[in-house]
Amino acid sequence: MGVNLDGVLLAVDAGNSKTDVAVLGPDGTVLGTARGGGFQPPLVGVAEAVDALAEIVGRAWRAAGGPADPRFAHVTACLANADLPVEELELERELLGRGWSRSVRVHNDTFAILRAGLDEPRGVAVVCGAGVNCVGMTPDGRTARFPAIGKISGDWGGGGGLSDEAMWFAARAEDGRGAPTELARALPAHFGLDTMYALIEAVHLGRIPHDRRHELAPVLFRVAAEGDPVALALVHRMAEEVVALSTVALRRLELLDEEAPVVLGGSVLAARHPQLESRIRELLAERAPKAVVRFVTAPPVLGAGLLALDEAGAGAEAAERLREHYAA
């Protein structure tokens, strides 16, 4: 076979839209990788979602030169839709049942982004993509997290939430119930339409698919950058949410009064919109002055791999080797 597969680890980063898998040597060497579609147990069920994951794991295992069925010393899976501890446990049981390893650890996928942005497992991450989430961790195993399942758990914002809010204000501006805003022209124009009424009708009747509303978040940021007060207020509220999440997580982990990283990731934050970033930095300087802001650009599967190495007791040299692989 030519490859020593003793003590190999499996690292999984499975998001809503794509899944990345890496087979790692215990020294941090990447032996094989594979990519597949998103991981969505709420839509297809846990067993079927893990079936799809198994196909991707099989490809990564074969790319590493593995024979027959995959076997690992440890599995770390950072999974979308593992929002509650009870969901993590259910997914752990399903993964254990696949026989890949007797040692399995499931995390919410936000932990992969957090670990990818940290030199050690210590700090807080806020991820703002389609939705918004925040997690934190310390080297002694303590974590801070939120349910992050939408409005019923107190969440606000993300690309989807911002798009919905922008449409709400634009609709009211056009029909006279709300303050004037350039959003009333810019949002329908993005889809080649003349009015908010036309956009509302197109969305309601399905001529514009529901998931295309996420396209309106960049329009909101562009209008805010042009000085529109309604759009700018929404951007500033998103900054308030990011800082509220960060500050609470830092406080829970007793990191608020010492220098600690706050890692920002996800499509909305990674875009580095000036009005959003400057407001976040301004508010953090007031409420968590020792926080060190970082933007993570490394792939989340790196974070899943680093967590796997942490959980397997690997040293700093293995972690550095893995980082070098993904930096290259």
XYZ file of C-alpha atoms in Angstrom:
328
model
C 0.000 0.000 0.000
C 2.933 2.331 0.617
C 1.195 4.421 3.284
C 1.231 3.786 7.032
C -2.378 4.034 8.189
C -1.735 3.201 11.841
C -3.312 5.766 14.126
C -4.932 7.705 11.287
C -7.548 10.340 12.087
C -10.640 11.480 10.235
C -11.528 15.183 10.119
C -14.883 16.293 8.723
C -16.198 19.784 8.077
C -19.767 19.418 6.834
C -21.634 22.638 6.133
C -25.060 23.249 4.658
C -23.678 23.612 1.125
C -20.507 21.489 1.017
C -18.552 18.871 2.944
C -14.773 18.546 3.164
C -13.123 15.428 4.569
C -9.445 14.832 5.384
C -7.657 11.656 6.425
C -4.710 12.620 8.632
C -1.662 10.852 9.898
C -1.025 11.233 13.645
C 1.841 13.597 12.746
C -0.518 16.009 10.953
C 0.241 14.781 7.431
C -2.730 14.960 5.065
C -3.032 11.512 3.495
C -6.240 11.927 1.520
C -9.100 14.358 0.994
C -12.515 14.473 -0.647
C -15.335 16.973 -1.130
C -19.068 16.480 -1.475
C -22.429 18.140 -1.005
C -23.990 19.719 2.062
C -24.995 18.027 5.302
C -28.674 18.633 6.099
C -30.232 16.155 8.550
C -33.318 18.363 9.098
C -34.241 17.911 5.426
C -33.327 14.269 4.781
C -33.003 12.682 8.230
C -29.929 11.764 10.221
C -29.326 8.332 8.675
C -29.593 9.552 5.087
C -27.372 12.564 5.798
C -24.716 10.287 7.271
C -25.111 7.932 4.286
C -24.105 10.818 2.030
C -21.233 11.661 4.363
C -20.089 8.019 4.270
C -19.648 8.199 0.505
C -17.344 11.216 0.872
C -15.401 9.561 3.703
C -14.956 6.484 1.520
C -13.452 8.560 -1.273
C -11.024 10.284 1.125
C -10.054 6.900 2.591
C -9.335 5.470 -0.846
C -7.376 8.601 -1.775
C -5.213 7.900 1.283
C -4.570 4.372 0.026
C -6.824 2.691 2.550
C -8.030 -0.868 1.951
C -11.614 -2.061 2.179
C -13.681 -0.251 4.834
C -12.459 2.934 6.531
C -10.947 2.521 10.023
C -9.670 5.397 12.150
C -8.098 5.846 15.558
C -10.355 8.862 16.111
C -13.050 10.773 14.231
C -13.728 14.496 14.637
C -16.806 15.691 12.779
C -17.774 19.376 12.725
C -21.307 19.293 11.384
C -23.885 21.847 10.321
C -27.243 21.506 12.074
C -25.604 20.028 15.174
C -26.861 23.077 17.022
C -27.775 21.520 20.362
C -25.808 19.061 22.548
C -28.623 16.521 22.146
C -28.180 16.724 18.361
C -24.433 16.231 18.695
C -25.029 13.101 20.770
C -27.501 11.724 18.228
C -25.001 12.265 15.425
C -22.184 10.735 17.480
C -24.287 7.598 17.952
C -24.961 7.408 14.227
C -21.269 7.806 13.378
C -20.252 5.220 15.978
C -22.731 2.846 14.378
C -20.899 3.104 11.063
C -17.903 1.327 12.616
C -15.307 3.849 11.459
C -13.888 4.248 14.957
C -14.681 3.554 18.587
C -13.652 7.170 19.318
C -15.948 9.815 17.796
C -16.468 13.466 18.672
C -19.099 15.671 17.019
C -19.021 19.475 17.173
C -21.146 22.167 15.617
C -19.400 23.289 12.427
C -18.728 26.740 13.904
C -16.047 25.133 16.085
C -14.094 24.239 12.935
C -13.950 27.890 11.908
C -12.972 28.881 15.445
C -10.108 26.376 15.646
C -8.893 27.249 12.142
C -8.409 30.842 13.282
C -6.590 30.055 16.550
C -3.004 29.145 17.376
C -4.332 27.227 20.389
C -7.885 26.162 21.334
C -8.577 29.416 23.216
C -10.884 32.189 22.041
C -14.243 33.042 20.539
C -15.557 32.922 16.983
C -18.565 34.584 15.412
C -19.667 33.181 12.079
C -22.021 35.238 9.951
C -23.013 33.543 6.712
C -26.599 32.693 5.850
C -27.268 32.855 9.606
C -25.226 33.820 12.638
C -23.595 31.765 15.376
C -20.954 32.119 18.065
C -18.832 29.602 19.963
C -15.851 29.762 22.271
C -13.384 27.325 23.799
C -10.497 27.105 26.233
C -7.650 24.569 26.409
C -9.163 22.933 29.518
C -12.190 21.847 27.470
C -14.686 24.510 28.513
C -16.932 25.848 25.754
C -19.416 28.658 25.260
C -22.179 28.399 22.697
C -25.700 29.462 21.772
C -28.574 27.389 20.323
C -28.403 29.418 17.082
C -31.565 28.019 15.519
C -33.215 31.296 14.531
C -35.558 33.792 16.087
C -36.902 31.312 18.639
C -33.427 31.184 20.177
C -32.972 34.963 20.099
C -30.888 35.199 16.925
C -30.891 38.124 14.532
C -29.045 38.739 11.298
C -26.804 36.767 9.018
C -27.116 37.105 5.265
C -30.643 35.678 5.222
C -31.846 37.770 8.132
C -30.335 40.958 6.739
C -31.980 40.325 3.372
C -35.385 39.855 4.998
C -34.954 43.022 7.086
C -33.893 44.987 4.006
C -37.022 43.841 2.163
C -39.211 44.763 5.158
C -37.910 48.328 5.279
C -37.960 48.694 1.482
C -41.572 47.501 1.251
C -42.703 49.967 3.895
C -40.756 52.780 2.261
C -42.486 52.191 -1.068
C -46.033 52.030 0.293
C -45.605 54.927 2.719
C -45.642 53.104 6.050
C -41.939 53.657 6.630
C -39.073 56.067 6.094
C -37.714 56.580 2.573
C -34.722 54.429 1.654
C -32.740 53.706 -1.492
C -33.317 50.028 -0.727
C -36.802 50.384 -2.258
C -35.165 50.913 -5.653
C -31.954 48.895 -5.292
C -33.465 45.598 -4.114
C -35.900 45.072 -7.012
C -33.311 46.434 -9.454
C -31.000 43.572 -8.480
C -33.527 41.187 -10.052
C -34.294 43.444 -13.009
C -37.563 44.686 -11.498
C -38.884 48.233 -11.130
C -40.747 48.170 -7.806
C -40.828 46.449 -4.441
C -44.376 45.375 -5.257
C -43.030 43.469 -8.261
C -40.305 41.885 -6.136
C -42.749 40.889 -3.393
C -45.029 39.297 -5.983
C -42.143 37.434 -7.643
C -40.906 36.038 -4.336
C -44.379 35.146 -3.096
C -45.300 33.311 -6.292
C -41.970 31.513 -6.490
C -40.703 33.190 -9.655
C -37.664 34.160 -7.575
C -36.606 31.160 -5.465
C -36.542 31.693 -1.718
C -32.806 31.006 -1.436
C -31.975 33.796 -3.903
C -33.001 36.360 -1.297
C -29.529 35.914 0.194
C -28.273 37.841 -2.843
C -29.782 40.993 -1.355
C -27.326 41.210 1.557
C -24.509 42.609 -0.632
C -26.999 45.110 -2.070
C -27.809 46.229 1.470
C -24.119 46.776 2.232
C -23.609 48.718 -1.000
C -26.540 51.023 -0.222
C -25.255 51.485 3.340
C -21.820 52.448 1.997
C -23.518 55.147 -0.065
C -24.858 56.690 3.144
C -28.463 55.523 3.204
C -29.516 55.856 6.882
C -31.948 52.919 6.893
C -29.422 50.538 5.345
C -26.645 51.810 7.598
C -28.799 51.247 10.692
C -29.212 47.587 9.698
C -25.461 47.197 9.222
C -24.841 48.752 12.626
C -27.394 46.437 14.226
C -25.527 43.466 12.726
C -22.360 44.807 14.346
C -24.204 45.055 17.679
C -25.210 41.389 17.404
C -21.668 40.276 16.603
C -20.292 42.175 19.579
C -23.063 41.025 21.934
C -22.357 37.395 21.057
C -18.600 37.872 21.383
C -18.785 39.655 24.703
C -21.136 37.152 26.322
C -18.999 34.214 25.149
C -15.821 35.860 26.435
C -17.486 36.508 29.792
C -18.712 32.909 30.110
C -15.179 31.636 29.493
C -13.647 34.201 31.880
C -11.645 35.689 29.001
C -13.184 39.153 29.026
C -10.455 40.674 31.193
C -7.476 39.176 29.376
C -6.153 39.299 25.841
C -8.107 36.799 23.788
C -8.848 36.373 20.083
C -12.261 37.047 18.570
C -12.289 35.254 15.228
C -14.708 36.509 12.594
C -15.753 34.298 9.681
C -18.528 33.416 7.278
C -19.374 35.136 4.008
C -20.822 38.333 5.510
C -17.904 39.001 7.861
C -15.184 37.684 5.539
C -16.284 40.240 2.928
C -14.800 42.910 5.246
C -17.511 45.527 4.594
C -15.958 48.744 5.975
C -19.074 50.012 7.754
C -19.620 46.665 9.473
C -16.003 46.013 10.383
C -15.336 49.501 11.730
C -18.463 49.401 13.903
C -17.548 45.964 15.273
C -14.057 47.174 16.185
C -15.471 50.336 17.758
C -17.954 48.439 19.929
C -15.456 45.747 20.949
C -13.013 48.459 21.992
C -15.686 49.739 24.387
C -17.026 46.434 25.733
C -14.112 44.001 25.402
C -11.029 46.214 25.059
C -8.574 43.307 25.348
C -10.188 41.319 22.541
C -7.966 40.789 19.491
C -9.962 40.723 16.256
C -8.948 38.183 13.614
C -10.548 37.282 10.298
C -10.282 33.628 9.362
C -9.574 32.799 5.735
C -8.301 29.234 6.173
C -10.697 26.431 5.134
C -12.817 25.127 8.026
C -11.608 21.552 7.429
C -8.258 22.756 8.767
C -10.029 23.566 12.042
C -11.669 20.142 12.101
C -8.255 18.589 11.559
C -6.677 20.631 14.343
C -9.467 19.564 16.694
C -8.831 15.940 15.714
C -5.149 16.360 16.533
C -6.033 18.076 19.834
C -8.364 15.242 20.782
C -5.801 12.617 19.803
C -3.153 14.266 21.972
C -0.889 15.294 19.084
C 1.674 18.018 19.687
C 2.351 21.446 18.244
C 4.564 20.053 15.476
C 1.666 18.020 14.051
C -0.626 21.060 14.157
C 1.978 23.176 12.383
C 2.437 20.536 9.681
C -1.312 20.527 9.055
C -1.431 24.339 8.888
C 1.437 24.356 6.401
C -0.456 21.931 4.164
C -3.524 24.175 3.947
C -1.448 27.351 3.670
C 0.206 25.845 0.616
